Coordinates of C-alpha atoms in Angstrom, one line a residue:
X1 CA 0.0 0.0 0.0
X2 CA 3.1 2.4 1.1
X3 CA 4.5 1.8 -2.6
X4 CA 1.2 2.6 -4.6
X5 CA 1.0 5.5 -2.6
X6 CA 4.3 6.6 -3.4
X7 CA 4.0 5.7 -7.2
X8 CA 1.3 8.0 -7.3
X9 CA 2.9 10.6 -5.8
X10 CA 5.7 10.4 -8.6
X11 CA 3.2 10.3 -11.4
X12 CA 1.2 13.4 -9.5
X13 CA 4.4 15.0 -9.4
X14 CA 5.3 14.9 -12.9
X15 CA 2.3 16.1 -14.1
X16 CA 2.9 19.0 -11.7
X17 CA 4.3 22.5 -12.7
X18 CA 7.9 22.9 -10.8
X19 CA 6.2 26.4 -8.8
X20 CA 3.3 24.3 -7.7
X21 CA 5.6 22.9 -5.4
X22 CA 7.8 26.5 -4.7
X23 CA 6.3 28.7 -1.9
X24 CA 7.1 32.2 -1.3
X25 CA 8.6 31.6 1.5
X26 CA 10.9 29.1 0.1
X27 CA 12.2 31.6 -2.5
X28 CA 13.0 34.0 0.1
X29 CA 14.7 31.2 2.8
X30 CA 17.0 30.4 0.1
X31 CA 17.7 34.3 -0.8
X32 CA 18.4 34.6 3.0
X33 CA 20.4 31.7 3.9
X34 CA 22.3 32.1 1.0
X35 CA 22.9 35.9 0.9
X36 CA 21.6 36.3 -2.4
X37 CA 21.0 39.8 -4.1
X38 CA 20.1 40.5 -7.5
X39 CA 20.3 43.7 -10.0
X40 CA 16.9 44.1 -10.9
X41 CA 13.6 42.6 -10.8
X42 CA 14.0 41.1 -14.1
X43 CA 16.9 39.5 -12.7
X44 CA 15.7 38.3 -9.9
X45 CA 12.4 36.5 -11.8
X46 CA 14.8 34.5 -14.3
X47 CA 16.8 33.4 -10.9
X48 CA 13.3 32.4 -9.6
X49 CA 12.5 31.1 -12.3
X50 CA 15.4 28.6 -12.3
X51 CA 15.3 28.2 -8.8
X52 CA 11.5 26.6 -9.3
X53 CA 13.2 23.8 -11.7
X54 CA 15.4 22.9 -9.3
X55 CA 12.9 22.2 -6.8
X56 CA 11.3 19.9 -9.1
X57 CA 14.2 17.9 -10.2
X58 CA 15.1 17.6 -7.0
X59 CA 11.4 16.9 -5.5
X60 CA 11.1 14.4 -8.1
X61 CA 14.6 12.7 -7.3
X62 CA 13.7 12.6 -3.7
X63 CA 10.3 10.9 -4.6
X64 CA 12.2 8.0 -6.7
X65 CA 14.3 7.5 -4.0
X66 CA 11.9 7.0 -1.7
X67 CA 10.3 4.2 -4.2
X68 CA 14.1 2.3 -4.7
X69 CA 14.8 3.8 -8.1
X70 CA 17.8 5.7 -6.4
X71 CA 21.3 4.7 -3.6
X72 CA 21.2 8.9 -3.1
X73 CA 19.4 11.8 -2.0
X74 CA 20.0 15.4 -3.6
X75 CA 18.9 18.4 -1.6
X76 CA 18.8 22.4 -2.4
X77 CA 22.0 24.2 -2.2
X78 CA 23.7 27.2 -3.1
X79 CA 23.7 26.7 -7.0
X80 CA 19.9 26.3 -7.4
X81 CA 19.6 29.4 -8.9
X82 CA 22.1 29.0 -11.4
X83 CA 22.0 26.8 -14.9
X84 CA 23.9 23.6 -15.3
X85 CA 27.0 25.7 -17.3
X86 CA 26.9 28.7 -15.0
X87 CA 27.9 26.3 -12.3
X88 CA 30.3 24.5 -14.2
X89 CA 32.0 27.3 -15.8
X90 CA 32.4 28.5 -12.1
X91 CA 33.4 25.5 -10.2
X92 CA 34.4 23.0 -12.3
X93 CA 38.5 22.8 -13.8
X94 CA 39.0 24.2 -17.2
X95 CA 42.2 22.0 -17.4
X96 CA 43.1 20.7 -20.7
X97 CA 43.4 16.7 -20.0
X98 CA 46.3 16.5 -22.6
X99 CA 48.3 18.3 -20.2
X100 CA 47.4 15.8 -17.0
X101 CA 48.2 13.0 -19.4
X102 CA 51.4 14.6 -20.1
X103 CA 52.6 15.3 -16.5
X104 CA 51.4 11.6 -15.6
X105 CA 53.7 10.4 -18.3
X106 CA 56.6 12.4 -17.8
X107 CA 57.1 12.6 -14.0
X108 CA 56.2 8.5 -13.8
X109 CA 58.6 7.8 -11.6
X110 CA 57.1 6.6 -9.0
X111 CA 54.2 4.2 -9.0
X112 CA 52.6 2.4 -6.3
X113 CA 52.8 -1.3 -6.0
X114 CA 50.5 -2.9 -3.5
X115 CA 52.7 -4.8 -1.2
X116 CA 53.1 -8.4 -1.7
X117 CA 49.6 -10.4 0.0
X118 CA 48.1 -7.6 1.0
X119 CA 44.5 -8.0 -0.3
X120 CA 43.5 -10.7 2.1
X121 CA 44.8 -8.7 5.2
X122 CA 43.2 -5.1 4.3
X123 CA 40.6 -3.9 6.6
X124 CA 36.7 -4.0 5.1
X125 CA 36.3 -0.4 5.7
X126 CA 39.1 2.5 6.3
X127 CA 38.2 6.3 7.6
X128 CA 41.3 8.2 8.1
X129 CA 38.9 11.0 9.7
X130 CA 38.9 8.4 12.3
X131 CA 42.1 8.5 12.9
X132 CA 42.9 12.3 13.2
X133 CA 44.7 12.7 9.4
X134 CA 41.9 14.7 8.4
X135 CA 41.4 18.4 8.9
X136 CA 38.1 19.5 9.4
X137 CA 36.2 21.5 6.6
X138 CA 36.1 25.1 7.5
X139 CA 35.9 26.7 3.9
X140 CA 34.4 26.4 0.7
X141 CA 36.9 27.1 -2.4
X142 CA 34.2 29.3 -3.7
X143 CA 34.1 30.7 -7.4
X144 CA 37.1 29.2 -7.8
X145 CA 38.7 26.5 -9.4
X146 CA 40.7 25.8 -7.3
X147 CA 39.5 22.1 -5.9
X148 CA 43.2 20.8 -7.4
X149 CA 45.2 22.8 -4.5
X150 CA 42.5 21.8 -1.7
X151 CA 43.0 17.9 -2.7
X152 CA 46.6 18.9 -2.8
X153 CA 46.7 19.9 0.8
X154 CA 44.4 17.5 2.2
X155 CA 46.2 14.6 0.8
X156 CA 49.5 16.1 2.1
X157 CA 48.0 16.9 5.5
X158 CA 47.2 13.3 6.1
X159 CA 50.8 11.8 4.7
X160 CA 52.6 14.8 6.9
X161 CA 50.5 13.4 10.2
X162 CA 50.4 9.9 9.5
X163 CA 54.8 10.8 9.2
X164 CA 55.2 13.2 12.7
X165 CA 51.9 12.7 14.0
X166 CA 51.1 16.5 13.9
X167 CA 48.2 17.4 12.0
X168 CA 48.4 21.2 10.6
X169 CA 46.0 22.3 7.8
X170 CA 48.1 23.9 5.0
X171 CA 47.4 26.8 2.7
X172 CA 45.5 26.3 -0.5
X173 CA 45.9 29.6 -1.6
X174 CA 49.7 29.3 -1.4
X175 CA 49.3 26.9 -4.2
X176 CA 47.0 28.7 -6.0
X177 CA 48.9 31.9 -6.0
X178 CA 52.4 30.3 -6.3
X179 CA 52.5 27.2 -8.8
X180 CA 52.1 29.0 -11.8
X181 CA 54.9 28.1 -13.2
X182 CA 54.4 24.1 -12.7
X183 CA 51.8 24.7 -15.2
X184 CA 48.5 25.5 -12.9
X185 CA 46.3 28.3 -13.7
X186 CA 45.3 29.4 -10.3
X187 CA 41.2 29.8 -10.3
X188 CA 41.0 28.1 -14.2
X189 CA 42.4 24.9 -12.2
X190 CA 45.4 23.1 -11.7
X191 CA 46.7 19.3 -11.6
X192 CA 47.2 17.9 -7.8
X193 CA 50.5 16.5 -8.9
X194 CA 51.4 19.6 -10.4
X195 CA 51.3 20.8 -6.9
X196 CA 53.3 17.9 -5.4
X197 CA 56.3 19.3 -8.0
X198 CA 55.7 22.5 -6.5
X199 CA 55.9 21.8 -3.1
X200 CA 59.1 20.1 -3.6
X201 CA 61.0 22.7 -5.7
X202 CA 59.7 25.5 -3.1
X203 CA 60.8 23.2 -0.6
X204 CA 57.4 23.1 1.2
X205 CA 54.2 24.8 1.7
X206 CA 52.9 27.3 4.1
X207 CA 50.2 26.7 6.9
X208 CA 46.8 28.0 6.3
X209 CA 47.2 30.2 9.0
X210 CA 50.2 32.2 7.8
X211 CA 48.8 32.2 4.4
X212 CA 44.6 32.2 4.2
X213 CA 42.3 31.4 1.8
X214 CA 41.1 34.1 -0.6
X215 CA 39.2 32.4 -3.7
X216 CA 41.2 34.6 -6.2
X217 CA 44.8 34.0 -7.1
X218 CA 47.1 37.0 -6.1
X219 CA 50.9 38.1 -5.8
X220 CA 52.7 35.0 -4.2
X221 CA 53.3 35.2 -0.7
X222 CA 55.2 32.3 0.1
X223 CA 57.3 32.6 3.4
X224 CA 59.3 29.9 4.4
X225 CA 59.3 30.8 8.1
X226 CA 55.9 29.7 7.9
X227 CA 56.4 26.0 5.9
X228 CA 53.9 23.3 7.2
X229 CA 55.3 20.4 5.5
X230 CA 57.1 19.3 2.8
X231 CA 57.6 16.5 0.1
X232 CA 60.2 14.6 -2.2
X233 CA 57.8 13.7 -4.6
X234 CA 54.4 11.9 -5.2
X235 CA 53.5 8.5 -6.7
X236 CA 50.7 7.6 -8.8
X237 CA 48.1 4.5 -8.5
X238 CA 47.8 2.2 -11.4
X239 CA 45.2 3.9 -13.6
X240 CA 41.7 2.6 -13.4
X241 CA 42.7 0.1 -10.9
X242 CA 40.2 0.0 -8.1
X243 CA 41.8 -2.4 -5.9
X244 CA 45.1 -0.5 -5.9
X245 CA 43.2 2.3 -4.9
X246 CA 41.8 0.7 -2.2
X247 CA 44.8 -1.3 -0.9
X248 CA 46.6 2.2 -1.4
X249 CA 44.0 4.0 0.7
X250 CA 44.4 1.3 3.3
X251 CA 47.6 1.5 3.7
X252 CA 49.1 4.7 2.8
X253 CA 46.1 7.4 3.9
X254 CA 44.0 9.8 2.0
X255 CA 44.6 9.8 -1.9
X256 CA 44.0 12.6 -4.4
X257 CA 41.7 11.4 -6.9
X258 CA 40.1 13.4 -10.5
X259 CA 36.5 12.8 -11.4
X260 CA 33.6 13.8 -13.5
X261 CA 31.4 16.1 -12.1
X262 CA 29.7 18.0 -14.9
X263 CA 26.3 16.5 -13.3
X264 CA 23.3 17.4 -11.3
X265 CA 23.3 14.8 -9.3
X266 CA 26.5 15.7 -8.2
X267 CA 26.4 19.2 -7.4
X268 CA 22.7 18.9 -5.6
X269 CA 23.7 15.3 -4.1
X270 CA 22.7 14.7 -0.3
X271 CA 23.4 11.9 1.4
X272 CA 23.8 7.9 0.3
X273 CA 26.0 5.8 -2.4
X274 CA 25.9 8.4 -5.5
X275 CA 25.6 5.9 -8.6
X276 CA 25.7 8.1 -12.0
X277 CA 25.6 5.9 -15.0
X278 CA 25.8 8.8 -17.2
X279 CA 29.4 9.4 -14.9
X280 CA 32.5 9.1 -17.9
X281 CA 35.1 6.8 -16.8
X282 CA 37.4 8.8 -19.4
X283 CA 37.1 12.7 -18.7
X284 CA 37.7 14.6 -15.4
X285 CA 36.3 17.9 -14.3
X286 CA 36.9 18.0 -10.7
X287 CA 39.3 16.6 -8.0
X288 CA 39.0 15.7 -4.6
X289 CA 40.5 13.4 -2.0
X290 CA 39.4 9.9 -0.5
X291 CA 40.0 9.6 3.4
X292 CA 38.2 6.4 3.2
X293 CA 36.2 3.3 2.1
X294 CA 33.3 1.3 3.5
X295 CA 30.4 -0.8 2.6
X296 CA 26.4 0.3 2.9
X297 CA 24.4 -2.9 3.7
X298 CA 20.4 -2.3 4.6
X299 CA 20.1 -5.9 4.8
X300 CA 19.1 -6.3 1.4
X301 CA 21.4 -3.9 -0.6
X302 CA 25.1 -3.6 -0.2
X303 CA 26.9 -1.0 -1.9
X304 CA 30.8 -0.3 -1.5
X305 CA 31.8 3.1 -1.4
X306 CA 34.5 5.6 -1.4
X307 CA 34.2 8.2 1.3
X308 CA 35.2 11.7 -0.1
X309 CA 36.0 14.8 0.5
X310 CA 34.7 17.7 -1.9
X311 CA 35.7 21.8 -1.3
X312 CA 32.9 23.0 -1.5
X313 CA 32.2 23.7 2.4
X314 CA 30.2 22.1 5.2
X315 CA 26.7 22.3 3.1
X316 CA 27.5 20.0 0.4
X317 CA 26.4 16.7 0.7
X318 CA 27.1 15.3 4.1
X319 CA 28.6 17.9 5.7
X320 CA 31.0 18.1 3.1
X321 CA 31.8 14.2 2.1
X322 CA 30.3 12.3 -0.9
X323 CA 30.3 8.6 -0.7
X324 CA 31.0 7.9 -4.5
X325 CA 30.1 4.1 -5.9
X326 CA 33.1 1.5 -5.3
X327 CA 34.1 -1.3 -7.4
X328 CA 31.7 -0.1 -9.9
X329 CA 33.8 -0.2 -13.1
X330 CA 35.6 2.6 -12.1
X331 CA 32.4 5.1 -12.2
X332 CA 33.1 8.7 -12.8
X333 CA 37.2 7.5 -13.6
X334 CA 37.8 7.5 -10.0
X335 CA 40.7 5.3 -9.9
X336 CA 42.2 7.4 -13.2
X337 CA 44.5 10.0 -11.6
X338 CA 44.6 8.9 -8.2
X339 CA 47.7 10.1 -6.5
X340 CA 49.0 11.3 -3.2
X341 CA 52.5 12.4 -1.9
X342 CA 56.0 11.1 -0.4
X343 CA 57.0 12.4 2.6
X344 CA 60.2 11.7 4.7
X345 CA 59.7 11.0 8.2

């Protein structure tokens, strides 16, 4: 009874117009929580207007979900008064992928081998959050491209504390402002690795407290009074290898990863095992880094997952994490340019 209730709630709901289901007041909690302000009225109506649509697909997602048709959740955010390429064009890398290929190939040499017997022996589920190698999420990169730089520093934070046992949260904009001339291009995005040459040359990075975030690249600022850790170098997992990822997860600590983003579900995902079929396995729009792994099981359903961490603040998705599909052919090409970076102890 439950599920023919819900199914016509779905078919109800897609007969609906999207501002049937927009209030007023709606409009104006989003304007409010989300300090929005607009030039005109004419403005404002298209932003509406948008808005409205969102609130649909959304509604509509929510609905399916409830009936099965769904592993995830998708909730309002920030973007929803902006169209699909507004928000791409402002948070997703403009990157050519010739030139990640090209730094991948040229700077091979190092490459992580699982050790020797390992896949028996690997724990069923990792969180390095657990184990205090994860900052916590105090920031949102903005309108900026500059998600290469955060999954730069995380991944670095984690192999400097799992080294001397000292987390310290590192600066992001000290990459963006700095690594020009590895070949990044500050808020039109960057390669994590990229950042790892960086680092290395400059012989370290500065804390985020000596060096804050600003979401626009500037003058370089570097101080090296200020470094918060260093590196020799970074080593890259065998591309598309899931298991490598995961055995290197399990053993080394967080891992920079590159996936594709360009999707609604993805910016407006919630909460629960994001599955995107439409996710290409070959192109990469965004990076972020994986603290973890773990397996959902409802008793009937078990879907592994990779527990990520995204830059764009506490309100996206679960308080800033995504769980993105595991051992799923590789969906989205997260196993494609996972990296992370040497550190001497």
């Amino acid at each position: 009874m439950q599920l023919l209730c819900l199914l016509i709630a779905v078919l109800s709901f897609v007969n609906a117009k999207p501002n049937e289901f927009t209030s007023p007041e709606l409009w104006n909690s989003f304007k409010r929580i989300h300090l929005k302000q607009y030039v005109n009225v004419e403005e404002e109506n298209y932003r509406q207007t948008v808005f409205n649509d969102r609130v649909a697909m959304i509604n509509q997602h929510n609905l399916e979900a409830d009936l099965g048709l769904h592993s995830y959740t998708l909730k309002i955010n920030k973007f929803a008064d902006m169209t699909h390429n507004e928000i791409v064009r402002t948070m997703s890398s403009k990157f050519k992928m010739n030139q990640a290929a090209k730094l991948s190939t040229e700077s091979n040499r190092h490459i992580f081998h699982p050790p020797l017997n390992t896949n028996p022996s690997i724990p069923a589920a990792v969180d390095w959050r657990k184990k205090g190698a994860v900052t916590s999420i105090i920031e949102s990169q903005g309108e900026c491209g500059s998600d290469w730089a955060y999954t730069a520093t995380t991944a670095l934070e984690g192999q400097h504390f799992l080294k001397t046992g000292k987390l310290v949260r590192l600066s992001a904009q000290n990459l963006l402002d700095c690594s020009d001339k590895f070949g990044n291009e500050g808020c039109n995005g960057g390669l994590v690795n990229a950042a790892f040459q960086y680092i290395k040359v400059n012989k370290g990075v500065d804390t985020e407290a000596s060096y804050p975030y600003k979401a626009i690249q500037g003058q370089c600022r570097f101080n090296e009074s200020t470094v918060g850790a260093t590196v020799t170098g970074f080593a890259n997992i065998a591309k598309g290898n899931e298991t490598a990822l995961q055995i290197a997860i399990a053993t080394v600590g967080p891992i920079g990863i590159a996936i594709d983003d360009l999707h609604d579900s993805f910016i407006f995902y919630s909460s629960g095992v994001y599955d995107e079929p439409a996710c290409s396995t070959k192109d990469w729009s965004h990076t972020m880094t994986v603290v973890g792994y773990d397996t959902f099981n409802n008793g009937t359903t078990k879907q592994d997952y990779y527990i990520v961490k995204n830059s764009w603040g506490e309100e996206f998705g679960m308080h800033g994490y995504i769980w993105m599909s595991r051992n799923k052919n590789n969906q989205c090409g997260i196993a494609n340019w996972a990296s992370y970076p040497l550190v001497e102890k």
